[in-house]
Tab-separated table of C-alpha atoms (C1' of nucleotides) in Angstrom:
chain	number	residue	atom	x	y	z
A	1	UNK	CA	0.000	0.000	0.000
A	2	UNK	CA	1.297	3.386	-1.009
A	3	UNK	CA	1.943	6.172	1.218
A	4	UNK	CA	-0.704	9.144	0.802
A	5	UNK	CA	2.807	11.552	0.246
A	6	UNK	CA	3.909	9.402	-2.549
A	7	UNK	CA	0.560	9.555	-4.454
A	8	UNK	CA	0.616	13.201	-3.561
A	9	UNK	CA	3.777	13.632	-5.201
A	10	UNK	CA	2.801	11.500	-8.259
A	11	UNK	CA	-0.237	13.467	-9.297
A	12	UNK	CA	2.353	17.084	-8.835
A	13	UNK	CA	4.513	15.292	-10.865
A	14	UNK	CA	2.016	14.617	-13.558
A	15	UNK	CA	0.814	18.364	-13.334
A	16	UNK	CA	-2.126	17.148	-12.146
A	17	UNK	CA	-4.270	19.594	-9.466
A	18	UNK	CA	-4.303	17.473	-5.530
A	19	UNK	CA	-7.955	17.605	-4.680
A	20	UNK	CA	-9.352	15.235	-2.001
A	21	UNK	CA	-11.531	13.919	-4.634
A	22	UNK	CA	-8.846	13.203	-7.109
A	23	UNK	CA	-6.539	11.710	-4.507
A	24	UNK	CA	-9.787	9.460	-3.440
A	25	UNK	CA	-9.880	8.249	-7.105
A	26	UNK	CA	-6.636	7.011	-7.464
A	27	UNK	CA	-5.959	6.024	-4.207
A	28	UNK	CA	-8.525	3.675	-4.462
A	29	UNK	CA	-7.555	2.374	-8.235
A	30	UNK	CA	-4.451	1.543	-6.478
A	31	UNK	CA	-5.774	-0.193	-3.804
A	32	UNK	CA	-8.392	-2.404	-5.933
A	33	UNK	CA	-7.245	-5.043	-8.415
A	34	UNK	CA	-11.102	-5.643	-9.837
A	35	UNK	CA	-10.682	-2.989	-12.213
A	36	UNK	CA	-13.456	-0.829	-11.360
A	37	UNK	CA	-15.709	1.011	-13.393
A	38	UNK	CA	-16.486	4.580	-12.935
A	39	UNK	CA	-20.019	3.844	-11.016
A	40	UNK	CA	-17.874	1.206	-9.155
A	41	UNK	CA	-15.120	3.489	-8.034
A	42	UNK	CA	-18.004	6.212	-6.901
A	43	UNK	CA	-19.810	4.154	-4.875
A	44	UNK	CA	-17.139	2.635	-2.943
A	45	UNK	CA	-16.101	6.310	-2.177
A	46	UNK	CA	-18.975	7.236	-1.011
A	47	UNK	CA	-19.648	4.184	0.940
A	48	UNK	CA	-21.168	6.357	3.878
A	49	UNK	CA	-21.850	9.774	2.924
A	50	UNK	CA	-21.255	11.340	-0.105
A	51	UNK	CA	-17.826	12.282	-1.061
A	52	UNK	CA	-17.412	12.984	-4.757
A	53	UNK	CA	-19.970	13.404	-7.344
A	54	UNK	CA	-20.744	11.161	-10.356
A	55	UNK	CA	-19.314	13.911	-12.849
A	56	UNK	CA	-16.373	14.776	-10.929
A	57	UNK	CA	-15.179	10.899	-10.567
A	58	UNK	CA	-15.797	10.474	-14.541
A	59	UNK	CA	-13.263	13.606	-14.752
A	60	UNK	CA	-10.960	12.413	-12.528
A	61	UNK	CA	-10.635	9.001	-14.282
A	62	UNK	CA	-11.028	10.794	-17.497
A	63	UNK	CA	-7.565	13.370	-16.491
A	64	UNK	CA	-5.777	10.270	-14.942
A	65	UNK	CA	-5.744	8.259	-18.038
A	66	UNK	CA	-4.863	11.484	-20.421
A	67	UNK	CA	-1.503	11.410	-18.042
A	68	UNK	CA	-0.772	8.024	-18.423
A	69	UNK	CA	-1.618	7.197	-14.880
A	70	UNK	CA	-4.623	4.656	-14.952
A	71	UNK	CA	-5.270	2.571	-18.481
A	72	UNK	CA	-8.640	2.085	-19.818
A	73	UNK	CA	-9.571	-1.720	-19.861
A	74	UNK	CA	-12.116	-2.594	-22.246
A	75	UNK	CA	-13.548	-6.012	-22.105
A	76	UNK	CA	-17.303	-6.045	-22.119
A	77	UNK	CA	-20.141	-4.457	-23.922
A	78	UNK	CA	-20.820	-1.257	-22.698
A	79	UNK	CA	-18.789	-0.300	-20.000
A	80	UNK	CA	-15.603	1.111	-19.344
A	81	UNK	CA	-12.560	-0.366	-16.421
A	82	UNK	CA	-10.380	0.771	-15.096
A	83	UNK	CA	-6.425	-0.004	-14.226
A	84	UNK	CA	-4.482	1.280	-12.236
A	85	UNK	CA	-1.715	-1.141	-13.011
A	86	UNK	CA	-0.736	0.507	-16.401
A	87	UNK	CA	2.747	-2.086	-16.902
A	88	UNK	CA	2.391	-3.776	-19.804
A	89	UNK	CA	0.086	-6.810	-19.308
A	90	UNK	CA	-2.783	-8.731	-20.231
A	91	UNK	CA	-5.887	-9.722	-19.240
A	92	UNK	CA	-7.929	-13.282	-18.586
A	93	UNK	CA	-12.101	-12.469	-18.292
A	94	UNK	CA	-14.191	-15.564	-16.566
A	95	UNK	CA	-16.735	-16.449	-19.256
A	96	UNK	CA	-18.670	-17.727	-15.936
A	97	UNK	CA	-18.249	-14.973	-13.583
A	98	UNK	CA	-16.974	-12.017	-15.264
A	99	UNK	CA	-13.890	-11.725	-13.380
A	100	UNK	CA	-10.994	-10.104	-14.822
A	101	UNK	CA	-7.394	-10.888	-13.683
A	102	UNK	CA	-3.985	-9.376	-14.586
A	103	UNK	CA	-1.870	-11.765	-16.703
A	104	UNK	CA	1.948	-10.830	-16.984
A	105	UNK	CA	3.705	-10.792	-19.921
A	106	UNK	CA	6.407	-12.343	-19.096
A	107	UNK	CA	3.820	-15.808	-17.850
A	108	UNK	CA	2.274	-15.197	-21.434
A	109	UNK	CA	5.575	-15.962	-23.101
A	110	UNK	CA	7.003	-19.123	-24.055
A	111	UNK	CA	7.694	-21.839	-20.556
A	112	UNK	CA	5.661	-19.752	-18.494
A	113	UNK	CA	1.937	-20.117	-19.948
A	114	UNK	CA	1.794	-23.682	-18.139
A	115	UNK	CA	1.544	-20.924	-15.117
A	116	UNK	CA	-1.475	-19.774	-16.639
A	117	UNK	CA	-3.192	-22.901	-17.620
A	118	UNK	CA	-2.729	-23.961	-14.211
A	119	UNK	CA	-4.849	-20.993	-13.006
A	120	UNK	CA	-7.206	-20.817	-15.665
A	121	UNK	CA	-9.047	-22.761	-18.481
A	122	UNK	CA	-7.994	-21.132	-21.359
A	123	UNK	CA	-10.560	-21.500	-24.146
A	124	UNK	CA	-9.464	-18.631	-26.109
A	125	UNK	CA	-7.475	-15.830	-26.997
A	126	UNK	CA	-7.150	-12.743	-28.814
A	127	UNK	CA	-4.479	-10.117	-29.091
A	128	UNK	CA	-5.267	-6.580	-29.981
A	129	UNK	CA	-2.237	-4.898	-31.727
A	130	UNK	CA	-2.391	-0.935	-31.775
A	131	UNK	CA	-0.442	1.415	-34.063
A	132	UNK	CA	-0.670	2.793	-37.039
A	133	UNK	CA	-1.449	1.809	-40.566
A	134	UNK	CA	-0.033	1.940	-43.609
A	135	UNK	CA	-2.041	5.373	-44.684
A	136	UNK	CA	-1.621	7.048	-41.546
A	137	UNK	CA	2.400	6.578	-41.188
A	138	UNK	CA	3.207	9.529	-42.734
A	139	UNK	CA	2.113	11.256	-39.231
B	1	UNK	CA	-19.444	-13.525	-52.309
B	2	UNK	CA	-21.697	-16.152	-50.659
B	3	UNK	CA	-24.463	-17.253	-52.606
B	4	UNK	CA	-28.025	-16.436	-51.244
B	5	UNK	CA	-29.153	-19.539	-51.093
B	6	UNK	CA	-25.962	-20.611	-49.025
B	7	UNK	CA	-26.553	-18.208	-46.371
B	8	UNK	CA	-30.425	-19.542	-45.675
B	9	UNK	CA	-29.053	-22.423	-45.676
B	10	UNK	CA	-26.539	-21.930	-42.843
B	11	UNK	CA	-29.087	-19.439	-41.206
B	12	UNK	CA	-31.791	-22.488	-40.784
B	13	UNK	CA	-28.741	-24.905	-39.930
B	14	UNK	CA	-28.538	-22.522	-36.623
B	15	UNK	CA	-32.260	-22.858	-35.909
B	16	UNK	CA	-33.565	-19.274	-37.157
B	17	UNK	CA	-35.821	-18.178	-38.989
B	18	UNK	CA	-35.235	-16.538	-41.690
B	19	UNK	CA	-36.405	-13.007	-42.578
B	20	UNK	CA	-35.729	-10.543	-44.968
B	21	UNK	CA	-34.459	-8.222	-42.087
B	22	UNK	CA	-32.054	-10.895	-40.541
B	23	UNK	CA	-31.023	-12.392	-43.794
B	24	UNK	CA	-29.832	-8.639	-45.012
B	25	UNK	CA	-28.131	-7.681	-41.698
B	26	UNK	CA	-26.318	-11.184	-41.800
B	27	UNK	CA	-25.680	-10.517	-45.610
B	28	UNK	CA	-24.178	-7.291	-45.002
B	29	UNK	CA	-21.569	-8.409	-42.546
B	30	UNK	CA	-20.325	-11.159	-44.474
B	31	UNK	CA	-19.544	-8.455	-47.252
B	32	UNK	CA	-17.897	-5.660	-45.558
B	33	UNK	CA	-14.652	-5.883	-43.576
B	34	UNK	CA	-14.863	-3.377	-41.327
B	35	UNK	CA	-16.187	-4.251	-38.779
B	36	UNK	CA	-19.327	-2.219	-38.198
B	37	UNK	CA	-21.491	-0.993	-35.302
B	38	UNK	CA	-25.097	-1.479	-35.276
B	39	UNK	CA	-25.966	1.432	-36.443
B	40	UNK	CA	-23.804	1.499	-39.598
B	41	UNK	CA	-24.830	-1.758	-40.422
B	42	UNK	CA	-28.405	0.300	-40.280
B	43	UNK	CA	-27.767	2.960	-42.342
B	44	UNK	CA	-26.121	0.637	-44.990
B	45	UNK	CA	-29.090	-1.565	-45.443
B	46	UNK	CA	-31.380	1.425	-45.155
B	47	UNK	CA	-29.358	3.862	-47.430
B	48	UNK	CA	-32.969	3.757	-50.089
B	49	UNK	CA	-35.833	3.230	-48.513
B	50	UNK	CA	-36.173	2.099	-44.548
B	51	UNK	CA	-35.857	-1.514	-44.864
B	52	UNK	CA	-34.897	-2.424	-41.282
B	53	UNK	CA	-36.137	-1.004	-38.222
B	54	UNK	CA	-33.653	-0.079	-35.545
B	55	UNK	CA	-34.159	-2.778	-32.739
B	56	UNK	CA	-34.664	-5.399	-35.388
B	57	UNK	CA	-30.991	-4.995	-36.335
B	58	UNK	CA	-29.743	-5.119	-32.415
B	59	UNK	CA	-31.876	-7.996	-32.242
B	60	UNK	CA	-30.563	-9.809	-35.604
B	61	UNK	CA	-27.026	-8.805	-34.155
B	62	UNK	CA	-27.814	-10.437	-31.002
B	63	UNK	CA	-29.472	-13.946	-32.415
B	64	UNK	CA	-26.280	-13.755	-35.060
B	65	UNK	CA	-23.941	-13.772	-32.310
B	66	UNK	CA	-25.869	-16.187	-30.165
B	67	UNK	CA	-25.664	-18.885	-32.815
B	68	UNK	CA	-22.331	-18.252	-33.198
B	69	UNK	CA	-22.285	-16.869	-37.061
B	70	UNK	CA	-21.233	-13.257	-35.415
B	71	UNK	CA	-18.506	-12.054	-33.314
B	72	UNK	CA	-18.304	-9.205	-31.209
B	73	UNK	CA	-15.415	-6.951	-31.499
B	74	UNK	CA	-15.125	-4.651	-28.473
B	75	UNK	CA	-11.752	-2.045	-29.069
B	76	UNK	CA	-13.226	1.260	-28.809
B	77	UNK	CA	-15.454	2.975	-26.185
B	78	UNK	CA	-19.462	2.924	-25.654
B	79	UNK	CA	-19.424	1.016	-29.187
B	80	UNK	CA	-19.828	-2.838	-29.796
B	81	UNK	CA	-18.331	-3.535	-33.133
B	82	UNK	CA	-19.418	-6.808	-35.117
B	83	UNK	CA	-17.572	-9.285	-37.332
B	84	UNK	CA	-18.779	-12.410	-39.701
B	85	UNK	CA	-15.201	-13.785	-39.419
B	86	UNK	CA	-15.440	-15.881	-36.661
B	87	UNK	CA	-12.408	-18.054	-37.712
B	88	UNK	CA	-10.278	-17.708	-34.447
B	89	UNK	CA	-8.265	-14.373	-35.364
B	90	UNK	CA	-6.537	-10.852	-33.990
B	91	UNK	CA	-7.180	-7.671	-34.805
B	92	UNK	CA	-5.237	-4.341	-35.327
B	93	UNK	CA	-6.242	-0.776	-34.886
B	94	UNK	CA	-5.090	2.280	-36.068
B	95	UNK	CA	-4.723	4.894	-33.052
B	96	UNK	CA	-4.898	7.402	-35.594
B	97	UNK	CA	-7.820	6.781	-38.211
B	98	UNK	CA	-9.497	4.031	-35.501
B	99	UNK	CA	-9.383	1.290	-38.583
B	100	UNK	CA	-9.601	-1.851	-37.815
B	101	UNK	CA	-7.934	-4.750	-39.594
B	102	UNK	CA	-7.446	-8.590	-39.062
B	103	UNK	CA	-4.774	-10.211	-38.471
B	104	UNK	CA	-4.585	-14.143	-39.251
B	105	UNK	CA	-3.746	-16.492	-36.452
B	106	UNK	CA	-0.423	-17.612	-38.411
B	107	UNK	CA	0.738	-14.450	-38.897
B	108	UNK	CA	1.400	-13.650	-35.148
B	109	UNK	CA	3.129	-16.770	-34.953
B	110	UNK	CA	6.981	-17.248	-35.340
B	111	UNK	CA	8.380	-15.771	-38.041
B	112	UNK	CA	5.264	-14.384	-39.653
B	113	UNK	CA	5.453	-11.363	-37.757
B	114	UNK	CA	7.559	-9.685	-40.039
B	115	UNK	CA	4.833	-9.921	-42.002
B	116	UNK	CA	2.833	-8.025	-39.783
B	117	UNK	CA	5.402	-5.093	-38.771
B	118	UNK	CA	5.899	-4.455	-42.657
B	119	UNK	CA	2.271	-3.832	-42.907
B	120	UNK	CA	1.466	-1.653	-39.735
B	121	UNK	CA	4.238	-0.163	-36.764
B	122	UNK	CA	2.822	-1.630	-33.871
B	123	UNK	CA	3.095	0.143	-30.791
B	124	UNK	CA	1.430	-1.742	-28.458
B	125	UNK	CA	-0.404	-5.086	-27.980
B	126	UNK	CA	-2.243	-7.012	-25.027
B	127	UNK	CA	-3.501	-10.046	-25.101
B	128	UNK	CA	-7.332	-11.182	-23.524
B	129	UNK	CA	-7.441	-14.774	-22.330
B	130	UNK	CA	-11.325	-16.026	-22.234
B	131	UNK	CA	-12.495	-18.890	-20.400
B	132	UNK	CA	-13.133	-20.222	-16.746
B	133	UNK	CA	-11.488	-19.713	-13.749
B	134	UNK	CA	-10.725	-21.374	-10.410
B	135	UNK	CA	-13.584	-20.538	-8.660
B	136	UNK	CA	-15.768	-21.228	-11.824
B	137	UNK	CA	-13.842	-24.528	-13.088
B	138	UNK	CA	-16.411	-26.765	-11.368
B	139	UNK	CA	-19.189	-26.015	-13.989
C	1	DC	C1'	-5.917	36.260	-8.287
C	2	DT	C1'	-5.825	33.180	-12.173
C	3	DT	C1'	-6.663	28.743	-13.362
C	4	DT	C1'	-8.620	24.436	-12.771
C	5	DG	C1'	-11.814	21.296	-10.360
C	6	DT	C1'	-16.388	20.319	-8.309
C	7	DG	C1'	-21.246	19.329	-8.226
C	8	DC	C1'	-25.713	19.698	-9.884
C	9	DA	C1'	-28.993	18.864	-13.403
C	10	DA	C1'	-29.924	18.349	-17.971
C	11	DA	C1'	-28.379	16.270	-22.337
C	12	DC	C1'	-26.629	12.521	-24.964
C	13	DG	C1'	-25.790	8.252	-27.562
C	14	DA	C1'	-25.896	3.410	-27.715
C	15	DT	C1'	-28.660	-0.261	-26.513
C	16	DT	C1'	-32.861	-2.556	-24.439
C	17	DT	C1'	-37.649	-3.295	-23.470
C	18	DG	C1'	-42.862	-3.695	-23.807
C	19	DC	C1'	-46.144	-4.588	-26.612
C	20	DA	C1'	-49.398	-5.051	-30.642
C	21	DG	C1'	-49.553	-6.579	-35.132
C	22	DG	C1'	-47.334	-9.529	-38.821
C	23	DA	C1'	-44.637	-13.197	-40.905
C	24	DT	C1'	-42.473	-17.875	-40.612
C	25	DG	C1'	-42.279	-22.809	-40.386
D	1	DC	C1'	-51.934	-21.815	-36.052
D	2	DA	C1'	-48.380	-21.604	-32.570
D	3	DT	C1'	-44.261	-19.453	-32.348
D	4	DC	C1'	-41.110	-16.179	-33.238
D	5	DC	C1'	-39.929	-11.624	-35.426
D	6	DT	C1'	-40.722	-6.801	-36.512
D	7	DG	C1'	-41.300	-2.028	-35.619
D	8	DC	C1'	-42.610	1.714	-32.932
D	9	DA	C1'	-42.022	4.454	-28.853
D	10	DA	C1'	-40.608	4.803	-24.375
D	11	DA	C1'	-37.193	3.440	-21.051
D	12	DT	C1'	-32.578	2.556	-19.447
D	13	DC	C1'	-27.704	2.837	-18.702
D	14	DG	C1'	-23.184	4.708	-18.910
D	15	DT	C1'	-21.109	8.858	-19.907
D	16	DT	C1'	-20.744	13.892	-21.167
D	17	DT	C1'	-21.791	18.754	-20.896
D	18	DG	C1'	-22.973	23.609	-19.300
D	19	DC	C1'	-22.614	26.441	-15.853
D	20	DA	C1'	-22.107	28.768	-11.237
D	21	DC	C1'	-19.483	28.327	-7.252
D	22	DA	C1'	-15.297	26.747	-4.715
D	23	DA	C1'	-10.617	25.392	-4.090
D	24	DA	C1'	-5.638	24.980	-5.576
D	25	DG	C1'	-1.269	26.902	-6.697
DNA sequence: CTTTGTGCAAACGATTTGCAGGATG
DNA sequence: CATCCTGCAAATCGTTTGCACAAAG
């Protein structure tokens, strides 16, 4: 668990405003490994009273991704995750229950995916390559 | 391009019925590449006349995917993307333009990815695992 | 004191639902 | 002719926006 002073320091670093609310935000992202969504994040926040608005936990997610600090996870219809884990790794989703789990690379490569089977039942797979194509390289 | 009569075919083989509406929403995936959202495939089939109400295409989308003739392609936000490949396959996207492209299984295999990285610079890439985990492996 | 964030309520866009009438097997 | 599908409109759900006030640096 990270000290509050650290985060602090994190979100300065980033140029990123220290509100309560925004500190609440990714304090918790860092303390969850579910990957939340937004609605998810808010009402574990406000677990008692009411801490931090609907709109201003959408921003904060929303202004913590643009600086690289949480990652978007997108897995199911119509919602949005997120991760606050934003090393490069994948992702196993229960068919059954929905349950999404950090997978990392290096258990994904070669020797080490018998790690993996022995967690999981892998049925499937798919990797999603981003970049850009062959008309936008110019950029 | 599938023959009409080929595509009933397969559409009765899956137990539904088959209507104009579902025939030309399943028709119009198998010819187009791109993989579109509901409401493109829509406005395709209704770029005349209306042809094809709204919900009937969600629904035709949804029986199409039940059956397993349709695959859901979920890369971007708030959209669900569709796809008549449903040959076990990757897919890249464009950050730039959003395009989407598949990849073939063998080509992210071995030596084929050269084939790959002449075609697109890939930045990124995660892999999804689906199927069941511990606590779900008894079903 | 300037800039940025918050919170409310209203707006939005994609998808779903209820239901009556219509087509399919 | 029983069942399933269609189409309309209204409802829903996650997310975004406009704006006045408040807090951060």
């Amino acid at each position: 668990m990270r000290q509050q002073d650290e985060i602090i320091q994190i979100l300065k670093e980033k140029g990123l405003r220290v509100t309560p609310q925004r500190f609440a935000v990714y304090a918790n992202l860092l303390n969850r490994f579910d990957h939340p969504t937004a609605e998810e994040v808010l009402s574990d926040l406000n677990q008692d009273a009411p801490k931090s608005s609907q709109s201003t936990v959408y921003s904060s997610l929303q202004a913590l991704c643009e600086v690289g600090l949480v990652r978007e996870v997108l897995l199911e219809e119509g919602v949005c995750r997120y991760d606050a884990n934003v090393a490069p790794h994948h992702h196993f989703r229960c068919r059954c229950c929905g349950a999404i789990q950090d997978i990392a690379w290096e258990d994904l490569e070669g020797i080490k995916l018998d790690k993996v089977r022995s967690q999981f039942r892998v049925e499937s797979y798919e990797v999603t390559l981003h970049g850009s194509c062959e008309n936008c390289q110019s950029d």
